[in-house]
Amino acid sequence: MGLLDKLFGGGEVFPPLDPSSAAAARIEGQRAALEEMAGRVRDRLELVPAEKMVLAFIGNPPERFGVAWFTNGEEHNFKRLLSEKGLAQQDLQRISQLLAEAYERHQQEPRFTVVLAGRKLTVNPAPSLATDVARVIGSV
């Protein structure tokens, strides 16, 4: 049954994110950019609202995933960062490993859902995950 759930969009069901929460306010601050991504990307998206950004895990973390983050209504990603900062592929692999480890440390945190671009997206509002992820991205 688990395989069919994944094929047909089933899976874990999380409660809606409290619209009065700090996490909801952070998502709302990046709504336009997040909705654009949610409409464009078909993979699973899990949002991590941090104090100064909203991070999106794309795909199936911690195994196979991509990452984008949103600040001031603008989407950022590692492909762009690689070209801007001249980072090597091995740097990207190290950063991805650090993000996977951060995700794994917080896998048991409560999750919620928010609807953007007609899709239910998972939200992990754990402040400690947001801090870990912001620290990894800030180290680049």
Coordinates of N, CA and C in Angstrom, one line a residue:
M1 N 0.8 -1.2 0.0 CA 0.0 0.0 0.0 C 0.9 1.3 0.0
G2 N 2.0 1.2 0.6 CA 2.9 2.4 0.7 C 3.3 2.9 -0.7
L3 N 3.6 1.9 -1.6 CA 4.0 2.3 -2.9 C 2.9 3.0 -3.6
L4 N 1.7 2.5 -3.5 CA 0.6 3.2 -4.2 C 0.3 4.5 -3.6
D5 N 0.5 4.7 -2.3 CA 0.3 6.0 -1.7 C 1.3 7.0 -2.3
K6 N 2.5 6.6 -2.5 CA 3.5 7.5 -3.0 C 3.2 7.8 -4.5
L7 N 2.8 6.8 -5.2 CA 2.4 7.0 -6.6 C 1.3 8.0 -6.8
F8 N 0.3 7.9 -5.9 CA -0.9 8.6 -6.1 C -1.0 9.8 -5.1
G9 N 0.1 10.2 -4.6 CA 0.1 11.4 -3.8 C -0.3 11.2 -2.3
G10 N -0.5 10.0 -1.9 CA -0.9 9.8 -0.5 C 0.3 9.9 0.4
G11 N 0.2 9.3 1.5 CA 1.4 9.4 2.5 C 0.9 10.0 3.8
E12 N 1.8 10.5 4.5 CA 1.5 11.1 5.8 C 0.6 12.3 5.7
V13 N -0.3 12.4 6.6 CA -1.2 13.5 6.6 C -0.9 14.3 7.9
F14 N -0.6 15.6 7.7 CA -0.2 16.5 8.8 C -1.3 17.6 8.9
P15 N -1.5 18.1 10.1 CA -2.5 19.1 10.4 C -2.1 20.4 9.7
P16 N -3.0 21.3 9.5 CA -2.7 22.6 8.9 C -1.8 23.4 9.8
L17 N -0.9 24.2 9.2 CA -0.1 25.1 10.0 C -1.0 26.2 10.6
D18 N -0.8 26.6 11.8 CA -1.6 27.6 12.5 C -1.3 28.9 11.7
P19 N -2.3 29.6 11.1 CA -2.0 30.8 10.4 C -1.5 32.0 11.2
S20 N -1.7 31.9 12.6 CA -1.2 32.9 13.4 C 0.2 32.7 14.0
S21 N 0.9 31.6 13.5 CA 2.2 31.2 14.0 C 3.3 32.1 13.3
A22 N 4.4 32.1 13.9 CA 5.6 32.8 13.3 C 6.0 32.1 12.0
A23 N 5.9 30.8 12.0 CA 6.2 30.0 10.7 C 5.3 30.5 9.6
A24 N 4.0 30.6 9.9 CA 3.1 31.0 8.8 C 3.4 32.4 8.4
A25 N 3.8 33.3 9.3 CA 4.1 34.7 8.9 C 5.4 34.7 8.0
R26 N 6.3 33.9 8.3 CA 7.5 33.8 7.5 C 7.2 33.3 6.1
I27 N 6.4 32.3 6.0 CA 6.0 31.8 4.7 C 5.2 32.8 4.0
E28 N 4.3 33.5 4.6 CA 3.5 34.6 4.0 C 4.4 35.7 3.4
G29 N 5.5 36.0 4.1 CA 6.5 37.0 3.7 C 7.1 36.6 2.4
Q30 N 7.2 35.3 2.1 CA 7.8 34.8 0.8 C 6.8 34.2 -0.1
R31 N 5.5 34.4 0.1 CA 4.4 33.7 -0.6 C 4.6 33.7 -2.1
A32 N 4.8 34.9 -2.7 CA 4.8 34.9 -4.2 C 5.9 34.0 -4.7
A33 N 7.1 34.1 -4.2 CA 8.2 33.3 -4.7 C 8.0 31.8 -4.4
L34 N 7.4 31.5 -3.2 CA 7.1 30.1 -2.9 C 6.0 29.5 -3.8
E35 N 5.0 30.3 -4.0 CA 3.9 29.8 -4.9 C 4.5 29.6 -6.3
E36 N 5.3 30.5 -6.8 CA 5.9 30.3 -8.1 C 6.7 28.9 -8.2
M37 N 7.5 28.7 -7.1 CA 8.2 27.4 -7.1 C 7.2 26.2 -7.0
A38 N 6.2 26.3 -6.1 CA 5.3 25.2 -6.0 C 4.5 24.9 -7.2
G39 N 4.3 25.9 -8.1 CA 3.6 25.7 -9.3 C 4.5 25.1 -10.4
R40 N 5.8 25.3 -10.2 CA 6.8 24.9 -11.3 C 7.4 23.5 -10.9
V41 N 7.7 23.3 -9.7 CA 8.3 22.0 -9.2 C 7.3 21.0 -8.9
R42 N 7.5 19.8 -9.4 CA 6.5 18.7 -9.2 C 7.0 17.8 -8.0
D43 N 8.2 17.9 -7.7 CA 8.7 17.0 -6.6 C 8.1 17.5 -5.2
R44 N 8.3 16.6 -4.3 CA 7.8 16.9 -2.9 C 8.6 18.1 -2.4
L45 N 7.9 19.0 -1.7 CA 8.5 20.2 -1.1 C 8.2 20.2 0.4
E46 N 9.3 20.5 1.1 CA 9.1 20.6 2.6 C 9.8 22.0 3.0
L47 N 9.0 22.8 3.5 CA 9.4 24.2 3.9 C 9.9 24.2 5.3
V48 N 11.0 25.0 5.5 CA 11.6 25.2 6.8 C 11.7 26.7 7.0
P49 N 10.7 27.4 7.7 CA 10.7 28.8 7.9 C 11.8 29.2 8.9
A50 N 12.8 30.0 8.5 CA 13.8 30.5 9.5 C 13.5 31.9 9.7
E51 N 14.3 32.5 10.5 CA 14.1 33.9 10.9 C 14.3 34.9 9.7
K52 N 15.3 34.6 8.8 CA 15.6 35.5 7.7 C 15.4 34.9 6.4
M53 N 14.9 33.6 6.3 CA 14.7 33.0 5.0 C 13.7 31.9 5.2
V54 N 13.2 31.4 4.1 CA 12.4 30.1 4.1 C 13.1 29.2 3.2
L55 N 13.5 28.0 3.7 CA 14.2 27.0 3.0 C 13.2 26.0 2.5
A56 N 13.5 25.5 1.3 CA 12.7 24.4 0.7 C 13.6 23.2 0.4
F57 N 13.3 22.1 1.1 CA 13.9 20.8 0.7 C 13.1 20.3 -0.5
I58 N 13.7 19.9 -1.6 CA 13.0 19.5 -2.8 C 13.4 18.0 -3.0
G59 N 12.4 17.2 -3.1 CA 12.6 15.7 -3.3 C 12.4 14.9 -2.0
N60 N 13.3 14.1 -1.7 CA 13.2 13.1 -0.6 C 14.4 13.2 0.3
P61 N 14.5 14.2 1.1 CA 15.6 14.3 2.1 C 15.4 13.2 3.1
P62 N 16.4 12.7 3.7 CA 17.8 13.1 3.6 C 18.6 12.4 2.5
E63 N 17.9 11.5 1.7 CA 18.7 10.7 0.7 C 18.9 11.5 -0.6
R64 N 17.9 11.8 -1.3 CA 18.0 12.5 -2.6 C 17.2 13.8 -2.5
F65 N 17.8 14.9 -2.6 CA 17.1 16.1 -2.4 C 17.9 17.3 -3.0
G66 N 17.2 18.3 -3.3 CA 17.8 19.6 -3.6 C 17.3 20.6 -2.6
V67 N 17.9 21.8 -2.7 CA 17.6 22.8 -1.7 C 17.5 24.2 -2.4
A68 N 16.5 25.0 -2.0 CA 16.4 26.4 -2.5 C 16.0 27.1 -1.2
W69 N 16.4 28.4 -1.2 CA 16.0 29.2 -0.1 C 15.5 30.6 -0.6
F70 N 14.7 31.2 0.2 CA 14.0 32.4 -0.3 C 14.2 33.6 0.7
T71 N 14.7 34.7 0.2 CA 14.9 35.9 1.0 C 14.5 37.1 0.2
N72 N 13.8 38.0 0.8 CA 13.3 39.2 0.1 C 12.6 38.9 -1.2
G73 N 11.8 37.8 -1.2 CA 11.0 37.4 -2.4 C 11.8 36.8 -3.5
E74 N 13.1 36.5 -3.3 CA 14.0 36.0 -4.3 C 14.4 34.6 -4.0
E75 N 14.4 33.7 -5.0 CA 14.8 32.3 -4.9 C 16.3 32.2 -5.1
H76 N 17.0 31.5 -4.2 CA 18.4 31.2 -4.3 C 18.6 29.7 -4.3
N77 N 19.7 29.2 -4.9 CA 20.0 27.8 -4.9 C 21.5 27.6 -5.0
F78 N 21.9 26.4 -4.9 CA 23.3 26.1 -4.9 C 23.9 26.2 -6.3
K79 N 23.2 25.9 -7.3 CA 23.7 26.0 -8.7 C 24.1 27.5 -8.9
R80 N 23.3 28.4 -8.5 CA 23.6 29.8 -8.7 C 24.8 30.2 -7.8
L81 N 24.8 29.7 -6.6 CA 25.8 30.0 -5.6 C 27.2 29.4 -6.1
L82 N 27.2 28.3 -6.8 CA 28.4 27.7 -7.3 C 29.0 28.6 -8.3
S83 N 28.1 29.2 -9.2 CA 28.7 30.0 -10.3 C 29.1 31.4 -9.7
E84 N 28.3 31.9 -8.8 CA 28.7 33.2 -8.2 C 29.9 33.2 -7.3
K85 N 30.1 32.2 -6.6 CA 31.2 32.1 -5.6 C 32.4 31.3 -6.1
G86 N 32.2 30.6 -7.3 CA 33.2 29.8 -7.8 C 33.5 28.5 -6.9
L87 N 32.5 28.0 -6.3 CA 32.6 26.8 -5.5 C 32.8 25.6 -6.4
A88 N 33.5 24.6 -5.9 CA 33.7 23.3 -6.6 C 32.6 22.4 -6.2
Q89 N 32.4 21.4 -7.1 CA 31.4 20.3 -6.9 C 31.6 19.7 -5.5
Q90 N 32.8 19.5 -5.1 CA 33.1 18.8 -3.8 C 32.5 19.7 -2.6
D91 N 32.6 21.1 -2.8 CA 32.0 22.0 -1.8 C 30.5 21.7 -1.7
L92 N 29.8 21.6 -2.9 CA 28.4 21.3 -2.9 C 28.1 20.0 -2.2
Q93 N 28.9 19.0 -2.5 CA 28.6 17.7 -1.8 C 28.8 17.8 -0.3
R94 N 29.8 18.6 0.2 CA 30.0 18.7 1.6 C 28.8 19.5 2.2
I95 N 28.3 20.5 1.5 CA 27.1 21.3 2.0 C 25.9 20.4 2.0
S96 N 25.7 19.6 1.0 CA 24.6 18.7 0.9 C 24.6 17.7 2.1
Q97 N 25.8 17.2 2.4 CA 25.9 16.3 3.5 C 25.5 16.9 4.8
L98 N 26.0 18.2 5.0 CA 25.7 18.9 6.2 C 24.1 19.1 6.4
L99 N 23.5 19.5 5.2 CA 22.1 19.7 5.2 C 21.3 18.4 5.5
A100 N 21.8 17.3 4.9 CA 21.2 15.9 5.2 C 21.3 15.6 6.6
E101 N 22.4 15.8 7.3 CA 22.6 15.5 8.7 C 21.7 16.4 9.5
A102 N 21.6 17.7 9.2 CA 20.6 18.6 9.9 C 19.2 18.0 9.8
Y103 N 18.8 17.7 8.6 CA 17.5 17.1 8.4 C 17.2 15.9 9.2
E104 N 18.2 15.0 9.2 CA 18.0 13.7 10.0 C 17.9 14.0 11.5
R105 N 18.6 15.0 12.0 CA 18.6 15.3 13.4 C 17.2 15.7 13.8
H106 N 16.4 16.2 12.9 CA 15.1 16.8 13.2 C 13.9 16.1 12.5
Q107 N 14.2 14.9 12.1 CA 13.1 14.1 11.4 C 11.9 13.8 12.3
Q108 N 12.1 13.8 13.6 CA 10.9 13.5 14.5 C 10.1 14.7 14.9
E109 N 10.5 15.9 14.4 CA 9.8 17.1 14.8 C 8.4 17.1 14.2
P110 N 7.4 17.7 14.8 CA 6.1 17.8 14.3 C 6.1 18.6 12.9
R111 N 5.3 18.1 12.0 CA 5.2 18.7 10.7 C 3.7 19.1 10.5
F112 N 3.5 20.1 9.6 CA 2.2 20.6 9.3 C 2.1 20.8 7.8
T113 N 1.0 21.3 7.4 CA 0.8 21.6 5.9 C 0.4 23.0 5.7
V114 N 0.7 23.5 4.6 CA 0.3 24.8 4.1 C -0.1 24.6 2.6
V115 N -1.1 25.3 2.1 CA -1.4 25.2 0.7 C -0.9 26.4 0.0
L116 N -0.1 26.1 -1.0 CA 0.5 27.2 -1.9 C 0.4 26.7 -3.4
A117 N -0.1 27.5 -4.2 CA -0.3 27.2 -5.6 C -1.2 26.0 -5.8
G118 N -2.2 25.8 -4.9 CA -3.1 24.7 -5.0 C -2.5 23.4 -4.5
R119 N -1.3 23.4 -3.9 CA -0.7 22.2 -3.5 C -0.5 22.2 -1.9
K120 N -0.7 21.0 -1.3 CA -0.4 20.9 0.1 C 1.1 20.7 0.3
L121 N 1.8 21.6 0.9 CA 3.2 21.4 1.2 C 3.5 21.1 2.6
T122 N 4.5 20.4 2.9 CA 4.8 20.0 4.3 C 5.7 21.2 4.8
V123 N 5.4 21.5 6.1 CA 6.2 22.6 6.8 C 6.8 21.9 8.1
N124 N 8.1 22.1 8.3 CA 8.7 21.8 9.5 C 9.2 23.1 10.2
P125 N 8.4 23.5 11.2 CA 8.6 24.8 11.8 C 9.6 24.8 12.9
A126 N 10.3 23.7 13.1 CA 11.2 23.5 14.3 C 12.3 24.6 14.2
P127 N 12.4 25.5 15.2 CA 13.4 26.5 15.3 C 14.8 26.0 15.2
S128 N 15.0 24.8 15.8 CA 16.4 24.3 15.8 C 16.8 23.8 14.4
L129 N 15.9 23.3 13.7 CA 16.2 22.9 12.3 C 16.5 24.1 11.5
A130 N 15.6 25.1 11.6 CA 15.8 26.4 10.9 C 17.2 27.0 11.2
T131 N 17.6 26.9 12.5 CA 18.9 27.5 12.9 C 20.0 26.7 12.3
D132 N 19.9 25.3 12.3 CA 21.0 24.5 11.7 C 21.1 24.7 10.2
V133 N 20.0 24.8 9.5 CA 20.0 25.0 8.1 C 20.6 26.4 7.7
A134 N 20.1 27.4 8.5 CA 20.6 28.8 8.2 C 22.1 28.9 8.4
R135 N 22.6 28.1 9.4 CA 24.1 28.1 9.7 C 24.8 27.5 8.6
V136 N 24.3 26.4 8.0 CA 25.0 25.7 6.9 C 25.0 26.7 5.7
I137 N 23.9 27.3 5.3 CA 23.8 28.1 4.2 C 24.7 29.4 4.4
G138 N 24.7 29.9 5.6 CA 25.5 31.1 5.9 C 27.0 30.8 5.9
S139 N 27.4 29.6 6.0 CA 28.8 29.2 6.0 C 29.3 29.2 4.6
V140 N 28.5 29.3 3.6 CA 29.0 29.2 2.2 C 29.5 30.5 1.8

